[in-house]
């Protein structure tokens, strides 16, 4: 593992631990505001800044060693199998919102049918639902464009390898692709959070982090199990 890759791996471990603490604060806020339509907006902004920091540092790591960042040495084998350009697919955001909204809607359907507004993700307004749908379509288009750019880069490098030509100069293209993918990931979350109420944003961040924690936990267990199997 290269020096820059190791540095980012260390950063990620610290960043991930901090995310756990932030989610604990979010969960406390969600409980305190269970019967309220509001939640501390400053905490939502703190979590958003935490994600921004992640992509800022990752961008610097990509500039130093894009191949290491693309291979994501900080992630488990399971996480890497789910990756789209060294991270989660931006459209996962919308699947998460639809899933959480459906679960909460079903759990509180009688209150909603009686006209009681819960103010949570199960109580998205028609305008919010429409905007989420529009954002999803826009994000799919951008995802596809970046995927096509990566495919073209891979084809270009493959041709150079076939002629045994030096490919070092082409690595710059991979840096730009990684940065575009990460910018889309961050921008997607920012736009979704902007259209949600603070309370809904808290619920969204909790659900997103719990998914991230769950996948990483499963991945660590599987990697340990494989390591033990190889050791015997």
PDB file of C-alpha atoms in Angstrom:
ATOM      1  CA  UNK A   1       0.000   0.000   0.000  1.00  0.00           C
ATOM      2  CA  UNK A   2       1.388   3.415  -0.911  1.00  0.00           C
ATOM      3  CA  UNK A   3       2.082   6.209   1.556  1.00  0.00           C
ATOM      4  CA  UNK A   4      -0.839   8.365   0.388  1.00  0.00           C
ATOM      5  CA  UNK A   5      -3.193   5.395   0.420  1.00  0.00           C
ATOM      6  CA  UNK A   6      -2.105   4.570   3.981  1.00  0.00           C
ATOM      7  CA  UNK A   7      -2.608   8.182   5.074  1.00  0.00           C
ATOM      8  CA  UNK A   8      -6.131   8.262   3.718  1.00  0.00           C
ATOM      9  CA  UNK A   9      -6.883   4.879   5.276  1.00  0.00           C
ATOM     10  CA  UNK A  10      -5.833   6.306   8.651  1.00  0.00           C
ATOM     11  CA  UNK A  11      -7.919   9.421   8.036  1.00  0.00           C
ATOM     12  CA  UNK A  12     -10.912   7.271   7.124  1.00  0.00           C
ATOM     13  CA  UNK A  13     -10.686   5.290  10.375  1.00  0.00           C
ATOM     14  CA  UNK A  14     -10.743   8.531  12.393  1.00  0.00           C
ATOM     15  CA  UNK A  15     -13.479  10.021  10.208  1.00  0.00           C
ATOM     16  CA  UNK A  16     -15.608   6.869  10.562  1.00  0.00           C
ATOM     17  CA  UNK A  17     -15.288   6.898  14.364  1.00  0.00           C
ATOM     18  CA  UNK A  18     -16.393  10.534  14.401  1.00  0.00           C
ATOM     19  CA  UNK A  19     -19.370   9.633  12.216  1.00  0.00           C
ATOM     20  CA  UNK A  20     -20.449   7.130  14.881  1.00  0.00           C
ATOM     21  CA  UNK A  21     -20.425   9.912  17.488  1.00  0.00           C
ATOM     22  CA  UNK A  22     -22.379  12.263  15.238  1.00  0.00           C
ATOM     23  CA  UNK A  23     -25.016   9.599  14.606  1.00  0.00           C
ATOM     24  CA  UNK A  24     -25.380   9.106  18.357  1.00  0.00           C
ATOM     25  CA  UNK A  25     -26.140  12.836  18.594  1.00  0.00           C
ATOM     26  CA  UNK A  26     -28.591  12.581  15.695  1.00  0.00           C
ATOM     27  CA  UNK A  27     -30.361   9.651  17.346  1.00  0.00           C
ATOM     28  CA  UNK A  28     -30.707  11.594  20.604  1.00  0.00           C
ATOM     29  CA  UNK A  29     -32.094  14.544  18.666  1.00  0.00           C
ATOM     30  CA  UNK A  30     -34.583  12.314  16.848  1.00  0.00           C
ATOM     31  CA  UNK A  31     -35.871  10.936  20.163  1.00  0.00           C
ATOM     32  CA  UNK A  32     -36.124  14.379  21.763  1.00  0.00           C
ATOM     33  CA  UNK A  33     -38.047  15.678  18.753  1.00  0.00           C
ATOM     34  CA  UNK A  34     -40.224  12.603  18.244  1.00  0.00           C
ATOM     35  CA  UNK A  35     -43.397  14.649  18.575  1.00  0.00           C
ATOM     36  CA  UNK A  36     -42.053  17.793  17.009  1.00  0.00           C
ATOM     37  CA  UNK A  37     -41.690  18.845  13.380  1.00  0.00           C
ATOM     38  CA  UNK A  38     -38.357  20.542  14.049  1.00  0.00           C
ATOM     39  CA  UNK A  39     -34.835  19.414  14.812  1.00  0.00           C
ATOM     40  CA  UNK A  40     -31.572  21.329  15.332  1.00  0.00           C
ATOM     41  CA  UNK A  41     -30.498  22.533  11.920  1.00  0.00           C
ATOM     42  CA  UNK A  42     -26.954  23.170  13.183  1.00  0.00           C
ATOM     43  CA  UNK A  43     -26.457  19.428  13.778  1.00  0.00           C
ATOM     44  CA  UNK A  44     -27.585  18.669  10.226  1.00  0.00           C
ATOM     45  CA  UNK A  45     -25.039  21.201   8.960  1.00  0.00           C
ATOM     46  CA  UNK A  46     -22.336  19.630  11.162  1.00  0.00           C
ATOM     47  CA  UNK A  47     -22.967  16.206   9.621  1.00  0.00           C
ATOM     48  CA  UNK A  48     -23.004  17.720   6.124  1.00  0.00           C
ATOM     49  CA  UNK A  49     -19.650  19.378   6.859  1.00  0.00           C
ATOM     50  CA  UNK A  50     -18.311  16.027   8.060  1.00  0.00           C
ATOM     51  CA  UNK A  51     -19.124  14.465   4.682  1.00  0.00           C
ATOM     52  CA  UNK A  52     -17.629  17.492   2.894  1.00  0.00           C
ATOM     53  CA  UNK A  53     -14.390  17.015   4.831  1.00  0.00           C
ATOM     54  CA  UNK A  54     -14.267  13.382   3.736  1.00  0.00           C
ATOM     55  CA  UNK A  55     -14.459  14.265   0.044  1.00  0.00           C
ATOM     56  CA  UNK A  56     -12.032  17.172   0.398  1.00  0.00           C
ATOM     57  CA  UNK A  57      -9.345  14.931   1.906  1.00  0.00           C
ATOM     58  CA  UNK A  58     -10.143  12.125  -0.524  1.00  0.00           C
ATOM     59  CA  UNK A  59      -9.687  14.545  -3.430  1.00  0.00           C
ATOM     60  CA  UNK A  60      -6.192  15.434  -2.183  1.00  0.00           C
ATOM     61  CA  UNK A  61      -5.370  11.734  -1.795  1.00  0.00           C
ATOM     62  CA  UNK A  62      -6.581  11.078  -5.361  1.00  0.00           C
ATOM     63  CA  UNK A  63      -4.277  13.782  -6.698  1.00  0.00           C
ATOM     64  CA  UNK A  64      -1.303  12.104  -5.004  1.00  0.00           C
ATOM     65  CA  UNK A  65      -2.175   8.490  -5.783  1.00  0.00           C
ATOM     66  CA  UNK A  66      -5.338   7.953  -7.878  1.00  0.00           C
ATOM     67  CA  UNK A  67      -4.743   4.231  -8.410  1.00  0.00           C
ATOM     68  CA  UNK A  68      -4.636   3.605  -4.664  1.00  0.00           C
ATOM     69  CA  UNK A  69      -7.772   5.675  -4.060  1.00  0.00           C
ATOM     70  CA  UNK A  70      -9.570   3.952  -6.926  1.00  0.00           C
ATOM     71  CA  UNK A  71      -8.801   0.552  -5.373  1.00  0.00           C
ATOM     72  CA  UNK A  72     -10.137   1.821  -2.001  1.00  0.00           C
ATOM     73  CA  UNK A  73      -7.762   0.019   0.410  1.00  0.00           C
ATOM     74  CA  UNK A  74      -9.661   1.481   3.399  1.00  0.00           C
ATOM     75  CA  UNK A  75     -12.804  -0.470   2.441  1.00  0.00           C
ATOM     76  CA  UNK A  76     -13.732  -4.100   3.075  1.00  0.00           C
ATOM     77  CA  UNK A  77     -14.055  -6.603   0.226  1.00  0.00           C
ATOM     78  CA  UNK A  78     -17.844  -6.382   0.510  1.00  0.00           C
ATOM     79  CA  UNK A  79     -17.809  -2.588   0.334  1.00  0.00           C
ATOM     80  CA  UNK A  80     -15.524  -2.649  -2.720  1.00  0.00           C
ATOM     81  CA  UNK A  81     -17.862  -5.107  -4.451  1.00  0.00           C
ATOM     82  CA  UNK A  82     -20.638  -2.518  -4.098  1.00  0.00           C
ATOM     83  CA  UNK A  83     -18.536   0.470  -5.161  1.00  0.00           C
ATOM     84  CA  UNK A  84     -19.062   2.709  -8.150  1.00  0.00           C
ATOM     85  CA  UNK A  85     -15.791   4.569  -8.834  1.00  0.00           C
ATOM     86  CA  UNK A  86     -14.309   4.217  -5.326  1.00  0.00           C
ATOM     87  CA  UNK A  87     -17.498   4.923  -3.410  1.00  0.00           C
ATOM     88  CA  UNK A  88     -21.228   4.398  -3.138  1.00  0.00           C
ATOM     89  CA  UNK A  89     -23.459   5.027  -6.131  1.00  0.00           C
ATOM     90  CA  UNK A  90     -25.153   8.458  -5.818  1.00  0.00           C
ATOM     91  CA  UNK A  91     -28.585   7.085  -6.755  1.00  0.00           C
ATOM     92  CA  UNK A  92     -28.429   4.936  -3.600  1.00  0.00           C
ATOM     93  CA  UNK A  93     -29.546   8.140  -1.855  1.00  0.00           C
ATOM     94  CA  UNK A  94     -32.946   7.961  -3.514  1.00  0.00           C
ATOM     95  CA  UNK A  95     -33.453   4.257  -2.868  1.00  0.00           C
ATOM     96  CA  UNK A  96     -32.745   4.991   0.792  1.00  0.00           C
ATOM     97  CA  UNK A  97     -35.271   7.830   0.932  1.00  0.00           C
ATOM     98  CA  UNK A  98     -37.995   5.781  -0.766  1.00  0.00           C
ATOM     99  CA  UNK A  99     -37.365   2.819   1.554  1.00  0.00           C
ATOM    100  CA  UNK A 100     -37.356   4.877   4.758  1.00  0.00           C
ATOM    101  CA  UNK A 101     -40.391   6.878   3.616  1.00  0.00           C
ATOM    102  CA  UNK A 102     -42.354   3.691   2.890  1.00  0.00           C
ATOM    103  CA  UNK A 103     -41.456   2.090   6.230  1.00  0.00           C
ATOM    104  CA  UNK A 104     -42.425   5.186   8.226  1.00  0.00           C
ATOM    105  CA  UNK A 105     -45.574   5.780   6.166  1.00  0.00           C
ATOM    106  CA  UNK A 106     -46.782   2.229   6.807  1.00  0.00           C
ATOM    107  CA  UNK A 107     -46.022   2.461  10.529  1.00  0.00           C
ATOM    108  CA  UNK A 108     -48.022   5.702  10.887  1.00  0.00           C
ATOM    109  CA  UNK A 109     -50.600   5.285   8.154  1.00  0.00           C
ATOM    110  CA  UNK A 110     -53.579   5.615  10.487  1.00  0.00           C
ATOM    111  CA  UNK A 111     -52.350   8.956  11.844  1.00  0.00           C
ATOM    112  CA  UNK A 112     -51.682  10.204   8.318  1.00  0.00           C
ATOM    113  CA  UNK A 113     -55.115   9.068   7.095  1.00  0.00           C
ATOM    114  CA  UNK A 114     -56.667  11.010   9.986  1.00  0.00           C
ATOM    115  CA  UNK A 115     -54.907  14.102   8.696  1.00  0.00           C
ATOM    116  CA  UNK A 116     -52.233  14.197  11.380  1.00  0.00           C
ATOM    117  CA  UNK A 117     -48.867  15.326  10.068  1.00  0.00           C
ATOM    118  CA  UNK A 118     -45.947  13.385  11.524  1.00  0.00           C
ATOM    119  CA  UNK A 119     -43.326  15.636   9.922  1.00  0.00           C
ATOM    120  CA  UNK A 120     -40.974  12.715   9.309  1.00  0.00           C
ATOM    121  CA  UNK A 121     -39.757  10.993   6.141  1.00  0.00           C
ATOM    122  CA  UNK A 122     -43.047   9.095   6.002  1.00  0.00           C
ATOM    123  CA  UNK A 123     -44.827  12.428   5.638  1.00  0.00           C
ATOM    124  CA  UNK A 124     -43.120  13.844   2.540  1.00  0.00           C
ATOM    125  CA  UNK A 125     -45.207  16.486   0.803  1.00  0.00           C
ATOM    126  CA  UNK A 126     -46.211  16.117  -2.865  1.00  0.00           C
ATOM    127  CA  UNK A 127     -43.730  18.844  -3.808  1.00  0.00           C
ATOM    128  CA  UNK A 128     -40.944  17.048  -1.930  1.00  0.00           C
ATOM    129  CA  UNK A 129     -41.753  13.755  -3.646  1.00  0.00           C
ATOM    130  CA  UNK A 130     -41.778  15.481  -7.033  1.00  0.00           C
ATOM    131  CA  UNK A 131     -38.434  17.157  -6.373  1.00  0.00           C
ATOM    132  CA  UNK A 132     -36.860  13.875  -5.174  1.00  0.00           C
ATOM    133  CA  UNK A 133     -38.022  12.234  -8.400  1.00  0.00           C
ATOM    134  CA  UNK A 134     -36.577  15.065 -10.505  1.00  0.00           C
ATOM    135  CA  UNK A 135     -33.259  14.892  -8.669  1.00  0.00           C
ATOM    136  CA  UNK A 136     -33.140  11.141  -9.181  1.00  0.00           C
ATOM    137  CA  UNK A 137     -33.530  11.520 -12.955  1.00  0.00           C
ATOM    138  CA  UNK A 138     -30.842  14.223 -13.060  1.00  0.00           C
ATOM    139  CA  UNK A 139     -28.469  12.103 -10.976  1.00  0.00           C
ATOM    140  CA  UNK A 140     -28.974   9.009 -13.144  1.00  0.00           C
ATOM    141  CA  UNK A 141     -27.983  11.047 -16.208  1.00  0.00           C
ATOM    142  CA  UNK A 142     -24.846  12.374 -14.504  1.00  0.00           C
ATOM    143  CA  UNK A 143     -23.934   8.903 -13.220  1.00  0.00           C
ATOM    144  CA  UNK A 144     -24.237   7.471 -16.725  1.00  0.00           C
ATOM    145  CA  UNK A 145     -22.079  10.239 -18.186  1.00  0.00           C
ATOM    146  CA  UNK A 146     -19.292   9.625 -15.644  1.00  0.00           C
ATOM    147  CA  UNK A 147     -19.542   5.848 -16.149  1.00  0.00           C
ATOM    148  CA  UNK A 148     -19.121   6.403 -19.896  1.00  0.00           C
ATOM    149  CA  UNK A 149     -16.106   8.632 -19.245  1.00  0.00           C
ATOM    150  CA  UNK A 150     -14.516   5.890 -17.114  1.00  0.00           C
ATOM    151  CA  UNK A 151     -15.211   3.321 -19.821  1.00  0.00           C
ATOM    152  CA  UNK A 152     -13.507   5.516 -22.416  1.00  0.00           C
ATOM    153  CA  UNK A 153     -10.517   6.027 -20.111  1.00  0.00           C
ATOM    154  CA  UNK A 154     -10.202   2.271 -19.571  1.00  0.00           C
ATOM    155  CA  UNK A 155     -10.391   1.611 -23.315  1.00  0.00           C
ATOM    156  CA  UNK A 156      -7.719   4.237 -23.945  1.00  0.00           C
ATOM    157  CA  UNK A 157      -5.361   2.799 -21.328  1.00  0.00           C
ATOM    158  CA  UNK A 158      -6.002  -0.768 -22.534  1.00  0.00           C
ATOM    159  CA  UNK A 159      -4.931   0.216 -26.048  1.00  0.00           C
ATOM    160  CA  UNK A 160      -1.750   1.791 -24.707  1.00  0.00           C
ATOM    161  CA  UNK A 161      -0.956  -1.338 -22.686  1.00  0.00           C
ATOM    162  CA  UNK A 162      -1.405  -3.395 -25.814  1.00  0.00           C
ATOM    163  CA  UNK A 163       1.354  -1.387 -27.488  1.00  0.00           C
ATOM    164  CA  UNK A 164       3.451  -1.320 -24.287  1.00  0.00           C
ATOM    165  CA  UNK A 165       3.297   2.478 -24.251  1.00  0.00           C
ATOM    166  CA  UNK A 166       3.870   4.437 -21.009  1.00  0.00           C
ATOM    167  CA  UNK A 167       0.485   5.133 -19.372  1.00  0.00           C
ATOM    168  CA  UNK A 168       1.648   7.414 -16.542  1.00  0.00           C
ATOM    169  CA  UNK A 169       0.457  10.522 -18.352  1.00  0.00           C
ATOM    170  CA  UNK A 170      -3.066   9.091 -18.635  1.00  0.00           C
ATOM    171  CA  UNK A 171      -3.513   8.722 -14.879  1.00  0.00           C
ATOM    172  CA  UNK A 172      -4.543  12.385 -14.708  1.00  0.00           C
ATOM    173  CA  UNK A 173      -7.756  11.386 -16.437  1.00  0.00           C
ATOM    174  CA  UNK A 174      -8.568   8.952 -13.622  1.00  0.00           C
ATOM    175  CA  UNK A 175      -8.037  11.718 -11.049  1.00  0.00           C
ATOM    176  CA  UNK A 176     -10.663  13.837 -12.795  1.00  0.00           C
ATOM    177  CA  UNK A 177     -13.118  10.930 -12.981  1.00  0.00           C
ATOM    178  CA  UNK A 178     -12.759  10.154  -9.272  1.00  0.00           C
ATOM    179  CA  UNK A 179     -13.276  13.832  -8.432  1.00  0.00           C
ATOM    180  CA  UNK A 180     -16.378  14.042 -10.645  1.00  0.00           C
ATOM    181  CA  UNK A 181     -17.859  10.932  -9.016  1.00  0.00           C
ATOM    182  CA  UNK A 182     -17.215  12.249  -5.514  1.00  0.00           C
ATOM    183  CA  UNK A 183     -18.560  15.700  -6.401  1.00  0.00           C
ATOM    184  CA  UNK A 184     -21.772  14.060  -7.640  1.00  0.00           C
ATOM    185  CA  UNK A 185     -22.054  12.002  -4.445  1.00  0.00           C
ATOM    186  CA  UNK A 186     -21.695  15.074  -2.234  1.00  0.00           C
ATOM    187  CA  UNK A 187     -23.894  17.282  -4.407  1.00  0.00           C
ATOM    188  CA  UNK A 188     -26.659  14.658  -4.414  1.00  0.00           C
ATOM    189  CA  UNK A 189     -26.733  14.494  -0.614  1.00  0.00           C
ATOM    190  CA  UNK A 190     -26.634  18.293  -0.337  1.00  0.00           C
ATOM    191  CA  UNK A 191     -29.576  18.727  -2.711  1.00  0.00           C
ATOM    192  CA  UNK A 192     -31.639  16.051  -0.950  1.00  0.00           C
ATOM    193  CA  UNK A 193     -30.962  17.578   2.474  1.00  0.00           C
ATOM    194  CA  UNK A 194     -31.955  21.015   1.167  1.00  0.00           C
ATOM    195  CA  UNK A 195     -35.425  19.804   0.201  1.00  0.00           C
ATOM    196  CA  UNK A 196     -36.009  18.006   3.512  1.00  0.00           C
ATOM    197  CA  UNK A 197     -37.020  19.576   6.808  1.00  0.00           C
ATOM    198  CA  UNK A 198     -34.355  19.458   9.544  1.00  0.00           C
ATOM    199  CA  UNK A 199     -36.206  16.587  11.242  1.00  0.00           C
ATOM    200  CA  UNK A 200     -36.400  14.634   7.981  1.00  0.00           C
ATOM    201  CA  UNK A 201     -32.723  15.350   7.304  1.00  0.00           C
ATOM    202  CA  UNK A 202     -31.810  13.930  10.715  1.00  0.00           C
ATOM    203  CA  UNK A 203     -33.752  10.744   9.906  1.00  0.00           C
ATOM    204  CA  UNK A 204     -32.109  10.539   6.483  1.00  0.00           C
ATOM    205  CA  UNK A 205     -28.587  10.854   7.902  1.00  0.00           C
ATOM    206  CA  UNK A 206     -29.309   8.229  10.567  1.00  0.00           C
ATOM    207  CA  UNK A 207     -30.628   5.778   7.954  1.00  0.00           C
ATOM    208  CA  UNK A 208     -27.672   6.435   5.617  1.00  0.00           C
ATOM    209  CA  UNK A 209     -25.121   5.960   8.399  1.00  0.00           C
ATOM    210  CA  UNK A 210     -26.809   2.808   9.712  1.00  0.00           C
ATOM    211  CA  UNK A 211     -26.639   1.339   6.214  1.00  0.00           C
ATOM    212  CA  UNK A 212     -22.961   2.303   5.992  1.00  0.00           C
ATOM    213  CA  UNK A 213     -22.238   0.843   9.457  1.00  0.00           C
ATOM    214  CA  UNK A 214     -24.103  -2.355   8.621  1.00  0.00           C
ATOM    215  CA  UNK A 215     -22.341  -2.987   5.316  1.00  0.00           C
ATOM    216  CA  UNK A 216     -18.940  -2.240   6.841  1.00  0.00           C
ATOM    217  CA  UNK A 217     -19.650  -4.509   9.815  1.00  0.00           C
ATOM    218  CA  UNK A 218     -20.687  -7.387   7.574  1.00  0.00           C
ATOM    219  CA  UNK A 219     -17.638  -6.783   5.389  1.00  0.00           C
ATOM    220  CA  UNK A 220     -15.242  -6.837   8.339  1.00  0.00           C
ATOM    221  CA  UNK A 221     -16.764 -10.090   9.595  1.00  0.00           C
ATOM    222  CA  UNK A 222     -16.417 -11.706   6.164  1.00  0.00           C
ATOM    223  CA  UNK A 223     -12.827 -10.501   5.736  1.00  0.00           C
ATOM    224  CA  UNK A 224     -11.904 -11.864   9.170  1.00  0.00           C
ATOM    225  CA  UNK A 225     -13.578 -15.157   8.369  1.00  0.00           C
ATOM    226  CA  UNK A 226     -11.672 -15.447   5.087  1.00  0.00           C
ATOM    227  CA  UNK A 227      -8.445 -14.586   6.898  1.00  0.00           C
ATOM    228  CA  UNK A 228      -9.067 -17.318   9.459  1.00  0.00           C
ATOM    229  CA  UNK A 229      -9.895 -19.816   6.721  1.00  0.00           C
ATOM    230  CA  UNK A 230      -6.628 -19.029   4.915  1.00  0.00           C
ATOM    231  CA  UNK A 231      -4.736 -19.367   8.189  1.00  0.00           C
ATOM    232  CA  UNK A 232      -5.803 -22.982   8.644  1.00  0.00           C
TER     233      UNK A 232
END
